[in-house]
Amino acid sequence: MSRLFGSVRARATLAATVVVAIALVAAGTAVLLSLRSNLNDQAGTEAERSAREVAADLSGGASYDRLRLDDDQRPVQVVDATGVLVAASEDLRRISGTGTDVVKPRPPRPTDAAGGATADDHGGDRGDDDGGDGHGGDDKGGDGKGGDGKGGDDRGKDGRGRGGGEDDDYTSLRPGQIGAEVSFADGSATLDGDTADYRFAAVAVSVQSKGELTVYAGAPLAAEQAAVRTALTVMLTGLPLLLAVVAAVTWRVTRRALRPVEGIRSEMAAITASEDLARRVPVPDTQDEVAGLARTTNETLAALETSVERQRRFVADASHELRSPIASLRTQLEVGAAHPELLDVTGAVEDTVRLQRLAADLLLLARLDAGERPSGTRFDLAALAREEALRRPGVTAHCASAEVVGSRGQLARLLGNLLDNARRHARSRVALTVRTDGAWAVLEVADDGAGVPAAERERIFERFVRLDEARSRDDGGAGLGLAIARDVARRHGGTLTAGEAAEGGALFTLRLPAPA
């Protein structure tokens, strides 16, 4: 599994597909619930309309046998206040969800046909049933007639009080009035042999001489169920297809986006194998992060190439510079071994000193190239300048106090290299000045020599560079002094530049940040 999703492309495709799948499932669920709710509300509206039509007929005085209960082939029940079914659709065979599962109304009493059937009569029947005969009714009402009426009426009211929780609505209705409140319930019914689910609406109506009735009418839910099933089928069929399209598109898009990255990787592998730092990775014609990565990679390769080339040149130049004093020293020693009287001890010592200084310079450059940072010692640059000037005859110093932070030894080496270089090229005078310039400590070394041509004022800071190739190595040095001086200045956060002095000679200016 880890290898299967090890690539960025595979992980991006999986993530996009999962996110889209979650979004589609959530959206589909919301759509289905909304569709079902709307269709249920529509069925409830149709059921309420049917119930109110029947309630309107009842409030208008229509008898039970004249009610329009089978016009739209929907289940309808009419229940009195005691819960007794008094009217129902003719084709109704079974019903649930309306509070009563009776599908056939009770046979009418003889008085019903004469228009005298009332809720009190139903109560009278119950009173007669409870009493067992007419005398039982007489006992409850005082006589037979009173027992049939008043006793039954009381029990009818009791029956309504024990009804289905609608007594508040019922008791507030006047004869001929239809209740404003509607209650809904889901159930099923069998009409003419066909069983289906329905949404039932219950509407209360008060009828003169019939008491308070409840009309139950149902609207089929087949359309709602079919619509929900169709929508669900479409979603279940389309979801995998849509996810497959999303995965394919994401796979192709990430492949196109990562193609330049693969080009960069393969080119870097080739550069590593060939060790040819002159090669560069391809840069795509875009302005995105991949193009930025390619440009940064090329800049890194260029810096690495420059560093390696500089290191190679440094090694070659160091080898060349070391070979001359070593060869000279060896010659003098061989001559001295063969002819002791001809041994030039002074020359051998000078060659040894030159060799020692060159080795020290190379070691310092190696430490600077390795990123050695100067120490954080705080001292007066003017005092250091005066000390170095006293060691070299012919140097005049004009120094004002200027504190700096850094390595005293490295800055002493920098100042010594500048003064030695000025003394080699000066005709008669070398001037050393230290001053402050705002947040900078400024040190200047000027001579009255021939100066440095403007075109060469940067090249002289390169390693092993000597402008006068004809002069002897004994007088000119190895060409590392100014290179070391600039590297030390940069390590201290400063600058070292070459210019022209007032007398026409060279002017070297060192600027170091003053401590806060």
XYZ file of C-alpha atoms in Angstrom:
516
model
C 0.000 0.000 0.000
C 2.836 2.387 0.852
C 4.432 1.760 -2.533
C 1.097 2.166 -4.324
C 0.552 5.638 -2.849
C 4.215 6.535 -2.581
C 4.151 9.088 -5.398
C 2.829 12.612 -5.094
C 0.602 12.016 -8.111
C -1.094 8.994 -6.519
C -1.618 10.778 -3.195
C -3.013 13.882 -4.894
C -5.397 11.766 -6.979
C -6.581 9.821 -3.935
C -7.071 12.979 -1.879
C -9.033 14.745 -4.632
C -11.228 11.700 -5.212
C -11.989 11.257 -1.512
C -12.830 14.950 -1.067
C -15.139 14.972 -4.103
C -16.781 11.714 -2.963
C -17.515 13.138 0.495
C -18.897 16.329 -1.051
C -21.089 14.431 -3.511
C -22.439 12.066 -0.841
C -23.274 15.000 1.421
C -24.898 16.935 -1.428
C -26.807 13.866 -2.642
C -28.113 13.135 0.841
C -29.284 16.732 1.192
C -30.991 16.597 -2.211
C -32.768 13.330 -1.403
C -33.955 14.590 1.971
C -35.155 17.848 0.454
C -36.902 16.037 -2.401
C -38.604 13.650 -0.005
C -39.695 16.470 2.289
C -41.120 18.520 -0.579
C -43.002 15.578 -2.046
C -44.340 14.639 1.402
C -45.540 18.204 1.847
C -47.196 18.064 -1.557
C -48.961 14.790 -0.691
C -50.036 16.278 2.638
C -51.506 19.277 0.821
C -53.492 16.992 -1.488
C -54.729 14.915 1.462
C -55.760 18.081 3.322
C -57.658 19.312 0.271
C -59.578 16.013 0.029
C -60.347 16.028 3.762
C -61.595 19.609 3.662
C -63.848 18.826 0.679
C -65.519 16.046 2.655
C -65.669 18.256 5.763
C -67.310 20.990 3.674
C -69.969 18.544 2.496
C -70.620 17.499 6.100
C -70.852 21.067 7.339
C -73.313 21.744 4.513
C -75.665 19.109 5.892
C -74.951 16.203 3.547
C -75.800 12.790 4.932
C -73.182 10.084 5.193
C -74.469 8.164 2.187
C -74.255 11.270 -0.008
C -70.643 12.109 0.726
C -68.214 12.097 -2.198
C -65.777 9.557 -0.814
C -64.807 7.676 -3.981
C -64.413 10.470 -6.554
C -60.580 10.547 -6.649
C -59.900 6.936 -5.594
C -58.336 7.917 -2.271
C -59.035 6.412 1.171
C -61.404 8.501 3.289
C -62.781 7.852 6.785
C -65.219 9.841 8.853
C -65.088 9.152 12.600
C -67.400 10.577 15.252
C -66.318 11.980 18.582
C -66.462 8.550 20.240
C -64.048 7.046 17.680
C -66.764 5.139 15.824
C -66.422 4.966 12.044
C -69.518 6.506 10.485
C -68.458 6.711 6.816
C -65.641 5.359 4.626
C -64.636 4.882 0.997
C -66.586 2.058 -0.595
C -63.530 0.228 -1.992
C -61.521 0.509 1.241
C -60.421 -2.924 2.458
C -57.651 -2.169 4.949
C -56.177 0.968 6.516
C -53.581 1.987 9.097
C -52.307 5.321 10.363
C -55.663 7.018 10.987
C -56.324 5.949 14.547
C -58.926 3.308 13.611
C -58.495 0.296 11.388
C -62.280 -0.205 10.855
C -63.109 0.012 7.169
C -66.902 -0.473 7.262
C -69.151 1.995 9.101
C -71.776 0.682 11.539
C -75.290 0.117 10.074
C -77.523 3.138 10.595
C -80.303 2.956 13.196
C -83.894 3.395 12.101
C -83.936 6.879 13.565
C -80.980 7.831 11.339
C -83.083 7.475 8.256
C -85.673 9.835 9.722
C -83.015 12.408 10.432
C -83.044 11.910 14.206
C -79.700 10.159 14.599
C -77.464 12.218 16.866
C -74.482 11.780 19.039
C -76.948 11.641 21.936
C -78.634 8.646 20.318
C -75.255 6.871 20.205
C -74.867 7.648 23.844
C -78.371 6.313 24.434
C -77.442 3.094 22.712
C -74.509 2.772 25.003
C -76.728 3.543 27.927
C -79.150 0.848 26.823
C -76.307 -1.593 26.347
C -74.902 -0.829 29.752
C -78.285 -1.196 31.397
C -79.092 -4.401 29.600
C -82.684 -3.271 28.786
C -84.893 -0.232 28.787
C -85.133 -0.194 32.511
C -81.418 0.323 32.791
C -81.834 3.466 30.704
C -84.788 4.491 32.812
C -82.731 4.149 35.965
C -79.951 6.449 34.551
C -82.272 9.118 33.157
C -85.239 8.890 35.440
C -87.468 7.456 32.664
C -86.994 5.704 29.381
C -86.881 8.815 27.213
C -84.656 10.740 29.547
C -82.385 7.758 29.848
C -82.053 7.414 26.121
C -81.163 11.091 25.656
C -79.412 12.559 28.641
C -77.689 9.433 29.747
C -76.346 8.800 26.243
C -75.347 12.434 25.812
C -73.224 12.351 28.939
C -71.450 9.214 27.839
C -70.877 10.687 24.371
C -69.126 13.664 25.908
C -67.082 11.321 28.007
C -66.127 9.478 24.856
C -64.969 12.711 23.228
C -62.950 13.552 26.302
C -61.183 10.235 25.946
C -60.622 10.785 22.197
C -57.407 11.093 20.293
C -56.084 14.276 21.904
C -58.146 16.653 19.720
C -60.730 17.755 22.309
C -59.342 21.316 22.461
C -59.922 21.776 18.748
C -63.269 20.026 18.871
C -64.704 21.919 21.816
C -63.769 25.205 20.172
C -65.819 24.486 17.020
C -69.319 25.811 16.463
C -71.903 23.813 14.459
C -71.041 24.033 10.763
C -67.455 25.116 11.441
C -64.377 23.315 10.038
C -61.276 23.184 12.164
C -58.252 25.200 11.052
C -55.710 22.795 12.522
C -54.621 19.795 10.463
C -52.642 16.801 11.673
C -50.692 14.512 9.378
C -49.621 10.882 9.651
C -48.175 8.242 7.362
C -49.863 4.905 6.877
C -51.095 2.422 4.296
C -54.405 1.412 2.794
C -55.841 -1.187 0.438
C -58.245 0.143 -2.189
C -59.887 -2.259 -4.604
C -57.183 -4.855 -3.929
C -54.192 -2.460 -4.347
C -52.122 -1.743 -1.248
C -50.054 1.446 -1.142
C -48.560 3.955 1.292
C -50.460 7.162 1.945
C -50.075 10.515 3.645
C -53.168 11.076 5.819
C -54.602 14.432 6.853
C -57.094 14.753 9.736
C -59.565 17.674 9.725
C -62.157 18.320 12.452
C -65.682 19.528 11.616
C -68.739 20.226 13.804
C -72.090 19.233 12.276
C -75.526 20.128 13.576
C -77.322 16.999 14.834
C -74.195 14.851 14.216
C -71.846 16.348 16.725
C -68.138 16.693 16.139
C -66.545 14.537 13.452
C -63.023 13.895 12.182
C -62.379 13.391 8.483
C -59.334 11.356 7.501
C -58.248 11.560 3.844
C -55.142 10.101 2.277
C -52.924 11.036 -0.676
C -50.705 8.373 -2.259
C -46.930 8.457 -1.677
C -46.150 6.359 -4.735
C -44.946 9.370 -6.743
C -42.709 10.514 -3.886
C -41.232 7.053 -3.429
C -40.707 6.618 -7.162
C -39.012 10.021 -7.450
C -36.710 9.290 -4.510
C -35.839 5.848 -5.872
C -35.112 7.314 -9.308
C -32.911 10.057 -7.858
C -31.092 7.531 -5.670
C -30.526 5.217 -8.643
C -29.173 8.079 -10.740
C -26.829 9.132 -7.928
C -25.578 5.608 -7.268
C -24.957 5.139 -10.984
C -23.427 8.544 -11.638
C -21.306 8.819 -8.504
C -18.750 6.127 -9.469
C -18.568 7.502 -13.001
C -18.034 11.046 -11.755
C -15.403 9.900 -9.278
C -13.633 8.015 -12.050
C -13.609 11.189 -14.165
C -12.278 13.225 -11.227
C -9.538 10.673 -10.572
C -8.544 10.541 -14.243
C -8.469 14.323 -14.612
C -6.507 14.745 -11.372
C -4.046 12.066 -12.452
C -3.443 13.768 -15.814
C -3.247 17.265 -14.357
C -0.763 16.270 -11.656
C 1.228 14.355 -14.256
C 1.505 17.484 -16.410
C 2.303 19.617 -13.366
C 5.002 17.255 -12.112
C 6.578 16.584 -15.505
C 9.028 19.512 -15.125
C 9.958 18.208 -11.670
C 10.829 14.857 -13.201
C 12.924 16.698 -15.807
C 14.773 18.540 -13.043
C 15.356 15.304 -11.143
C 16.648 13.384 -14.150
C 18.975 16.227 -15.168
C 20.338 16.512 -11.631
C 20.978 12.767 -11.631
C 22.829 13.105 -14.936
C 24.891 16.026 -13.600
C 25.793 14.024 -10.513
C 26.852 11.052 -12.606
C 28.890 13.113 -15.098
C 30.313 15.610 -12.538
C 29.779 18.291 -15.194
C 28.708 21.334 -13.218
C 28.391 23.415 -16.388
C 25.093 21.706 -17.205
C 21.788 23.229 -16.123
C 18.301 21.853 -15.448
C 15.466 22.832 -17.820
C 13.328 25.791 -16.744
C 9.623 25.489 -17.746
C 7.932 28.409 -19.494
C 5.705 29.138 -16.511
C 5.739 31.480 -13.564
C 4.822 28.915 -10.935
C 6.674 27.277 -8.071
C 8.229 24.619 -10.313
C 9.841 27.291 -12.500
C 11.126 28.985 -9.353
C 12.560 25.659 -8.187
C 14.331 25.196 -11.521
C 15.808 28.706 -11.440
C 16.978 28.270 -7.862
C 18.517 24.910 -8.763
C 20.430 26.509 -11.652
C 21.628 29.289 -9.363
C 22.840 26.664 -6.906
C 24.631 24.793 -9.692
C 26.239 28.027 -10.881
C 27.431 28.853 -7.363
C 28.703 25.308 -6.931
C 30.493 25.454 -10.275
C 32.102 28.750 -9.324
C 33.154 27.380 -5.964
C 34.610 24.197 -7.447
C 36.381 26.126 -10.182
C 37.750 28.548 -7.643
C 38.925 25.669 -5.498
C 40.629 24.004 -8.433
C 42.335 27.251 -9.456
C 43.334 27.831 -5.860
C 44.899 24.398 -5.591
C 46.710 24.838 -8.904
C 47.982 28.327 -8.003
C 48.979 27.205 -4.516
C 50.898 24.295 -5.966
C 52.639 26.631 -8.399
C 53.486 29.175 -5.694
C 54.770 26.511 -3.337
C 56.893 24.882 -5.993
C 59.092 27.949 -6.558
C 60.334 28.508 -2.969
C 60.635 24.761 -2.392
C 62.681 24.348 -5.566
C 64.868 27.347 -4.667
C 65.421 26.070 -1.146
C 66.249 22.587 -2.423
C 68.775 23.977 -4.901
C 70.526 25.977 -2.220
C 70.669 22.986 0.076
C 72.030 20.708 -2.655
C 74.713 23.277 -3.534
C 75.587 23.651 0.138
C 75.850 19.887 0.512
C 78.251 19.678 -2.452
C 80.124 22.926 -1.793
C 79.647 24.063 1.800
C 81.553 27.265 1.123
C 78.901 28.295 -1.449
C 75.848 27.797 0.855
C 73.626 30.910 0.879
C 72.222 30.717 4.377
C 70.499 34.083 4.107
C 68.705 33.144 0.912
C 67.652 29.806 2.371
C 66.191 31.544 5.408
C 64.287 34.019 3.190
C 62.850 31.205 1.103
C 61.827 29.386 4.263
C 60.115 32.508 5.594
C 58.312 33.015 2.309
C 57.214 29.391 2.399
C 55.998 29.791 5.985
C 54.005 32.940 5.146
C 52.463 31.309 2.105
C 51.425 28.289 4.145
C 49.916 30.586 6.794
C 47.997 32.510 4.100
C 46.666 29.313 2.580
C 45.578 28.044 5.982
C 43.758 31.299 6.749
C 41.989 31.230 3.374
C 40.937 27.646 4.012
C 39.420 28.645 7.373
C 37.622 31.603 5.817
C 36.258 29.423 3.004
C 35.024 26.955 5.609
C 32.816 29.707 7.063
C 34.807 30.526 10.179
C 33.110 33.408 11.977
C 35.098 36.088 13.829
C 34.874 36.354 17.605
C 32.763 39.038 19.214
C 35.561 40.995 20.918
C 35.026 44.739 21.209
C 38.132 46.898 20.795
C 39.429 50.243 19.459
C 40.393 50.084 15.779
C 42.524 53.206 16.151
C 44.732 51.563 18.786
C 45.229 48.537 16.564
C 46.116 50.811 13.617
C 48.747 52.689 15.635
C 50.328 49.393 16.738
C 50.609 48.138 13.161
C 51.973 51.514 11.951
C 54.728 51.494 14.568
C 55.955 48.133 13.256
C 56.484 49.550 9.747
C 58.809 52.469 9.139
C 57.594 55.217 6.798
C 53.906 54.917 7.804
C 52.223 58.025 9.222
C 49.061 57.461 11.292
C 46.205 59.882 11.992
C 43.756 57.868 14.063
C 40.634 58.889 15.934
C 38.958 56.468 18.317
C 36.576 54.057 16.536
C 35.343 50.924 18.252
C 34.519 47.743 16.340
C 33.512 44.183 17.205
C 35.319 41.191 15.737
C 38.519 39.190 15.700
C 41.462 41.411 16.625
C 43.916 38.929 15.110
C 42.125 38.748 11.724
C 41.748 42.542 11.516
C 45.430 42.941 12.427
C 46.244 40.590 9.521
C 44.008 42.644 7.207
C 45.666 45.930 8.226
C 49.147 44.426 7.930
C 48.449 43.191 4.408
C 47.207 46.651 3.349
C 50.226 48.403 4.839
C 52.725 45.924 3.343
C 51.100 46.281 -0.074
C 51.203 50.111 0.175
C 54.876 50.109 1.247
C 55.838 47.932 -1.737
C 54.227 50.367 -4.213
C 54.796 53.740 -2.475
C 57.530 56.118 -3.606
C 58.131 57.744 -0.232
C 55.023 57.933 1.962
C 52.209 55.756 3.306
C 49.330 57.413 5.198
C 47.031 55.538 7.623
C 43.776 57.196 8.773
C 41.022 55.966 11.131
C 37.779 57.894 11.602
C 34.048 57.376 12.136
C 31.317 57.992 9.577
C 27.890 57.669 11.180
C 27.370 54.014 12.068
C 30.625 52.973 10.392
C 34.264 52.858 11.413
C 36.414 53.854 8.412
C 40.085 52.952 7.924
C 42.030 54.289 4.910
C 45.503 53.376 3.636
C 46.963 55.673 0.937
C 50.330 55.735 -0.842
C 52.032 58.031 -3.361
C 52.875 55.287 -5.849
C 51.627 54.642 -9.374
C 48.150 53.672 -8.189
C 45.787 50.986 -9.506
C 44.139 51.326 -12.947
C 40.358 51.683 -12.696
C 39.796 48.536 -14.752
C 41.882 46.468 -12.336
C 40.489 47.716 -9.014
C 38.330 44.622 -8.555
C 40.634 42.032 -10.064
C 43.412 42.803 -7.582
C 41.254 41.243 -4.856
C 41.269 37.862 -6.611
C 43.618 35.210 -5.337
C 47.131 34.914 -6.803
C 46.661 38.031 -8.946
C 49.736 40.273 -9.512
C 49.391 43.226 -11.849
C 53.131 43.493 -12.514
C 53.945 40.032 -13.843
C 57.531 41.133 -14.664
C 58.489 41.969 -11.084
C 60.214 39.323 -9.033
C 58.337 37.103 -6.647
C 60.621 38.206 -3.878
C 59.373 41.785 -4.231
C 55.771 41.074 -5.190
C 54.613 38.259 -2.917
C 52.173 35.489 -3.842
C 49.153 37.692 -4.592
C 47.094 36.546 -1.589
C 47.324 39.576 0.696
C 44.479 41.644 -0.773
C 42.284 38.552 -1.279
C 42.678 37.689 2.411
C 41.981 41.298 3.411
C 38.675 41.437 1.521
C 37.557 38.051 2.842
C 38.247 39.171 6.415
C 36.334 42.428 5.825
C 33.309 40.546 4.508
C 33.375 38.121 7.437
C 33.123 41.170 9.740
C 30.139 42.592 7.862
C 32.196 45.313 6.175
C 33.630 46.245 2.784
C 37.064 46.810 1.303
C 37.442 48.846 -1.898
C 40.280 50.301 -3.973
C 40.363 53.866 -5.291
C 42.681 56.750 -6.080
C 44.496 58.755 -3.393
C 44.949 62.530 -3.453
C 48.646 62.127 -4.364
C 47.676 59.917 -7.337
C 48.557 56.621 -5.690
C 46.302 53.811 -4.455
C 43.698 54.317 -1.737
C 42.223 51.319 0.112
C 39.127 52.015 2.205
C 37.884 49.600 4.885
C 34.395 50.180 6.342
C 33.275 48.184 9.391
C 29.979 48.497 11.285
C 30.333 50.249 14.631
C 28.830 48.434 17.644
C 25.441 49.619 18.878
